[in-house]
Coordinates of C-alpha atoms in Angstrom, one line a residue:
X29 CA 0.0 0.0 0.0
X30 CA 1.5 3.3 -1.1
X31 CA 0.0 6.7 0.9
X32 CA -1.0 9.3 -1.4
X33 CA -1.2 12.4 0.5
X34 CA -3.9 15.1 -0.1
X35 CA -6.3 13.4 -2.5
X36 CA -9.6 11.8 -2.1
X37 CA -10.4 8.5 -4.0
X38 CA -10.9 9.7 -7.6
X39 CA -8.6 8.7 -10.0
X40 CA -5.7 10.7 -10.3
X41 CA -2.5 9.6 -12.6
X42 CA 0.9 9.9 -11.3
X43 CA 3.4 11.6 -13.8
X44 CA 7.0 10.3 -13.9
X45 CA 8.8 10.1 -10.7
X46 CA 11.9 12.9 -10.1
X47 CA 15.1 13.1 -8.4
X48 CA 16.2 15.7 -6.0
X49 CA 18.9 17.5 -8.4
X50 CA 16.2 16.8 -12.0
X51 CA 15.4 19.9 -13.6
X52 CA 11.9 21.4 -12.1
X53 CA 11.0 24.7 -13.4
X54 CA 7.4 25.2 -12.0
X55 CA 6.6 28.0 -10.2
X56 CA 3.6 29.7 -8.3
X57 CA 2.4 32.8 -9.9
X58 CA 0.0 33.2 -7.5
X59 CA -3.2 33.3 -9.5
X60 CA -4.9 31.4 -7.0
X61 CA -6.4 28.9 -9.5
X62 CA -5.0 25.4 -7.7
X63 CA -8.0 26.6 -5.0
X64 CA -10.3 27.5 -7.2
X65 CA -13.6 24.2 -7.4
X66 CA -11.4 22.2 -4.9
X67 CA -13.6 19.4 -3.4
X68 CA -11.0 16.8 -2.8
X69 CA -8.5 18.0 -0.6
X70 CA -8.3 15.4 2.8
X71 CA -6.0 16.5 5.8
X72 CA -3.6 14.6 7.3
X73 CA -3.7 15.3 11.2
X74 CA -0.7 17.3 11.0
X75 CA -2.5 19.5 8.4
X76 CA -5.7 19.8 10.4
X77 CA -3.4 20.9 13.5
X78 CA -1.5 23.3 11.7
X79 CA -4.7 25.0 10.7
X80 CA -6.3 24.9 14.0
X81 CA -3.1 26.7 15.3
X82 CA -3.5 29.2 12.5
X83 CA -6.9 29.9 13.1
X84 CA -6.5 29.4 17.2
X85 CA -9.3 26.9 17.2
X86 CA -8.9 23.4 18.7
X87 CA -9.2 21.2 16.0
X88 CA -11.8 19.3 16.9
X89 CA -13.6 22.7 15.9
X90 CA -11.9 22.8 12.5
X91 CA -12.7 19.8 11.6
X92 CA -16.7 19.9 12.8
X93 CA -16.8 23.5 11.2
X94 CA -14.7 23.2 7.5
X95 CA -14.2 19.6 6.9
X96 CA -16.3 16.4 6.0
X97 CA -15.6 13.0 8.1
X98 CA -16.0 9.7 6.2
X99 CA -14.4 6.2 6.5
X100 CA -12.1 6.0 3.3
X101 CA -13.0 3.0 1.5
X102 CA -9.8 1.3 0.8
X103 CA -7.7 1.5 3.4
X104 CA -10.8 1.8 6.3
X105 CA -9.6 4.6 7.7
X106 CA -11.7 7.7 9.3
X107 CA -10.3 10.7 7.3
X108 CA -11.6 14.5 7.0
X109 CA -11.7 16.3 3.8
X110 CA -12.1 19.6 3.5
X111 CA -15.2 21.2 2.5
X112 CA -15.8 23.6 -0.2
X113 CA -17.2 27.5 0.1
X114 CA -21.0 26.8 -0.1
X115 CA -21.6 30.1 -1.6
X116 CA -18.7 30.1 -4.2
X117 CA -17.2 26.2 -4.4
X118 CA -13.3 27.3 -3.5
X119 CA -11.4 26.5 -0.8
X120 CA -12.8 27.8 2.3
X121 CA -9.6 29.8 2.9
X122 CA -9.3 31.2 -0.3
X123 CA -10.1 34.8 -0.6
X124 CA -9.3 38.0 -2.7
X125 CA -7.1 35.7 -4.7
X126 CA -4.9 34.8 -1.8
X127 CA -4.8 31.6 0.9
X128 CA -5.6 33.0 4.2
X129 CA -3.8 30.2 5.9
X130 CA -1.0 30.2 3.7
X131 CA 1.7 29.5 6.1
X132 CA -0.2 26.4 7.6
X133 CA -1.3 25.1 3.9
X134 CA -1.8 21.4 3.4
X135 CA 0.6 19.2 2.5
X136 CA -1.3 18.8 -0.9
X137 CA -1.3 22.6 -1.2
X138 CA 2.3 23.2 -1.0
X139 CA 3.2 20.5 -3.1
X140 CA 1.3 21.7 -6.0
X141 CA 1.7 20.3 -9.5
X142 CA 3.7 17.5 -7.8
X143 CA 2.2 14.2 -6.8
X144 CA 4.0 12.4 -3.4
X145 CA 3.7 9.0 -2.6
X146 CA 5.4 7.7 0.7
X147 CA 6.5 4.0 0.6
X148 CA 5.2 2.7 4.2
X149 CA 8.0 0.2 5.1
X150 CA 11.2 2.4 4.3
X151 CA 9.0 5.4 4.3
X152 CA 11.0 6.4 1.2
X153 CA 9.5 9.5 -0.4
X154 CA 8.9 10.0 -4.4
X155 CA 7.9 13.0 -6.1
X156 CA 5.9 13.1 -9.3
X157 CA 6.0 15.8 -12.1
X158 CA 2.4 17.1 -12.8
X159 CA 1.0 18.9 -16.0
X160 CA 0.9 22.0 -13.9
X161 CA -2.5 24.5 -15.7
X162 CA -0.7 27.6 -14.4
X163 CA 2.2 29.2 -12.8
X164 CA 5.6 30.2 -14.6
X165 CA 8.7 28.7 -16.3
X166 CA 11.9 29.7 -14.5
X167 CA 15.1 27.8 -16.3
X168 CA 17.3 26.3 -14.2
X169 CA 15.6 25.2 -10.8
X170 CA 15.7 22.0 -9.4
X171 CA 13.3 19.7 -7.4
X172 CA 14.9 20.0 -4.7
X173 CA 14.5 23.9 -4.7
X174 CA 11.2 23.6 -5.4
X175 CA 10.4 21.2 -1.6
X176 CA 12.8 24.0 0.1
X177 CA 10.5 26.8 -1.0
X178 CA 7.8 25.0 -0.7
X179 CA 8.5 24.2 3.1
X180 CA 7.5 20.3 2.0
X181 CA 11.1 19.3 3.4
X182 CA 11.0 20.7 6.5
X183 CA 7.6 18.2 7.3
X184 CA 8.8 15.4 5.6
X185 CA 9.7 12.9 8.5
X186 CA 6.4 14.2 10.4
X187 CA 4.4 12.9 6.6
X188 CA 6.5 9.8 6.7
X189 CA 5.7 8.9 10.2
X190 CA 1.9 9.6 9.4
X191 CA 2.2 7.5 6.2
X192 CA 3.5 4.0 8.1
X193 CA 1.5 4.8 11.2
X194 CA -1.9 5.0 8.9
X195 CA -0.5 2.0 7.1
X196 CA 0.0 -0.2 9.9
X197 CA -3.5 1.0 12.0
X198 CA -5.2 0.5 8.1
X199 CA -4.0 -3.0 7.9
X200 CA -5.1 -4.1 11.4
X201 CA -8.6 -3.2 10.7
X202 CA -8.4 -5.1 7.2
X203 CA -7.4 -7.9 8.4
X204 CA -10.6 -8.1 11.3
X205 CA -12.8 -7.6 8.9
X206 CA -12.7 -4.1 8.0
X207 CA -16.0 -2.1 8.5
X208 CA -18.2 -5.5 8.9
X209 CA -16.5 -6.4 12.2
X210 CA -18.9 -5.8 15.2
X211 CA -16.9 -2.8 17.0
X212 CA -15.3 -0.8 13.6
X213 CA -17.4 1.7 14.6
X214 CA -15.9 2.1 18.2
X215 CA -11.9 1.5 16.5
X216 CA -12.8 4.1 14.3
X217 CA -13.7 6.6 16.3
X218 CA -10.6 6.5 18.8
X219 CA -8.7 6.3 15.4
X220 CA -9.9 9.2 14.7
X221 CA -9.3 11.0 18.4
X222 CA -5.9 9.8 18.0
X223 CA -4.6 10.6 14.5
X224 CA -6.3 13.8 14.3
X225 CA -8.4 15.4 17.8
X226 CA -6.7 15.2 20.7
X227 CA -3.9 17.6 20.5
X228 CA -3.2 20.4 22.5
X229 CA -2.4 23.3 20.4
X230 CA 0.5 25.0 23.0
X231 CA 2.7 21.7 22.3
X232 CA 4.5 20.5 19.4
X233 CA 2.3 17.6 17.0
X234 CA 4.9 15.2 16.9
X235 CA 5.6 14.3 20.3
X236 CA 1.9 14.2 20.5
X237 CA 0.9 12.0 17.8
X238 CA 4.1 9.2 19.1
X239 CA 1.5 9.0 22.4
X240 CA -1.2 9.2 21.3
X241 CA 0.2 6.3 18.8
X242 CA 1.4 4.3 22.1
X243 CA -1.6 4.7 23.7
X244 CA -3.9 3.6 20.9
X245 CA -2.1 0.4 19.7
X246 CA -3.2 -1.9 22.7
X247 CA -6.7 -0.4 23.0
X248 CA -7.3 -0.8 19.6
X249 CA -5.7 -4.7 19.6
X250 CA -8.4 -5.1 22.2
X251 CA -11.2 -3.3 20.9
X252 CA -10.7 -5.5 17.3
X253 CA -10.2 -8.9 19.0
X254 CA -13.4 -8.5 20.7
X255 CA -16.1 -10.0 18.3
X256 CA -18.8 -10.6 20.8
X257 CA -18.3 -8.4 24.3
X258 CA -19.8 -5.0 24.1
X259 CA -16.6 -2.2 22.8
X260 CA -17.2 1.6 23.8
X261 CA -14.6 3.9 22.8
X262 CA -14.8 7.2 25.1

């Protein structure tokens, strides 16, 4: 299973992979059209709690308020993707032709035109050229420029944690039965409290997200082994 950050399940094909040091002459000109009719952007919890930091909401709040919660079908996992302006169908941050949370933009935002997969054993990262529909040419730039301007480097280890964490937590649940065993409802939920809820904005996400990793694992080995005894998850 490869992790595809940022998109929901519609189709979406991968352009050939780069290297750091290839030639990648992309960039933004800031017309704002990458957020213009976006309805398939899901957050990764270290999205939603950079957001909820920007916005100084908790984000259980963010995600109730600007994002939609479903079970993705694949992998089983609860994820949240992020609503679009009901009035205008753009980004709910997008305004006057700017992101208003542009410092704390998804993953999938500040990659764009490139594609990411993460490889969940070696957590190995591959980047994938994009026919971008806008921006500028600008000769002589590489890749690797590109992630440093983009700030994708500087969160990479954080999105390769999330991606074998998700992996490993997504094949548990397959392999009880996925969403037909008696108490997916209750995994799912402290799944969700876990990768994405219970974080206190005045501390750093990572050191966070290891705990609240610990702490899940067992309860959720319980929770999934139980086919018969009632489950609650609190």
């Amino acid at each position: 299973m490869r992790v595809e950050p940022g998109r929901s399940t519609e189709a979406w094909n991968l352009g050939p992979s780069l290297a750091p040091d290839d030639a990648f002459s992309f960039v933004c000109a800031g017309c704002g059209d990458c957020c213009r009719h976006r309805h398939d952007l899901v957050l990764s919890g270290y999205d939603l709690f950079r957001i909820a930091r920007r916005l100084r909401l908790s984000p259980r709040i963010v995600a109730h308020a600007f994002c939609k919660e479903y079970i993705a079908p694949q992998s089983c996992l609860p994820a949240l993707c992020l609503t679009p302006d009901p009035k205008t169908g753009h980004c709910r941050f997008f305004e006057g032709n700017a992101c208003t949370i542009h410092e704390a933009r998804p993953l999938a935002c500040a990659l764009y035109p490139l594609g990411q997969t993460i490889d969940p054993v070696t957590a190995r990262m591959e980047y994938h050229a994009q026919l971008p529909l806008c921006g500028v040419c600008v000769q002589g730039r590489t890749l690797r420029q590109y992630l440093e301007d983009s700030a994708v480097e500087q969160r990479a280890g954080i999105d390769a944690r999330w991606a074998v964490v998700c992996t490993q937590i997504s094949e548990q649940l397959l392999a009880a039965g996925g969403q037909q065993h008696p108490h997916f409802a209750a995994a799912a939920r402290r799944i969700q409290k876990a990768l994405c809820l219970e974080y206190d904005l005045g501390d750093e996400f990572y050191p966070q997200f290891q705990q609240n990793i610990a702490d899940l694992m067992p309860l959720l080995s319980r929770i999934l082994s139980s086919s018969t005894t009632e489950v609650t998850a609190p």
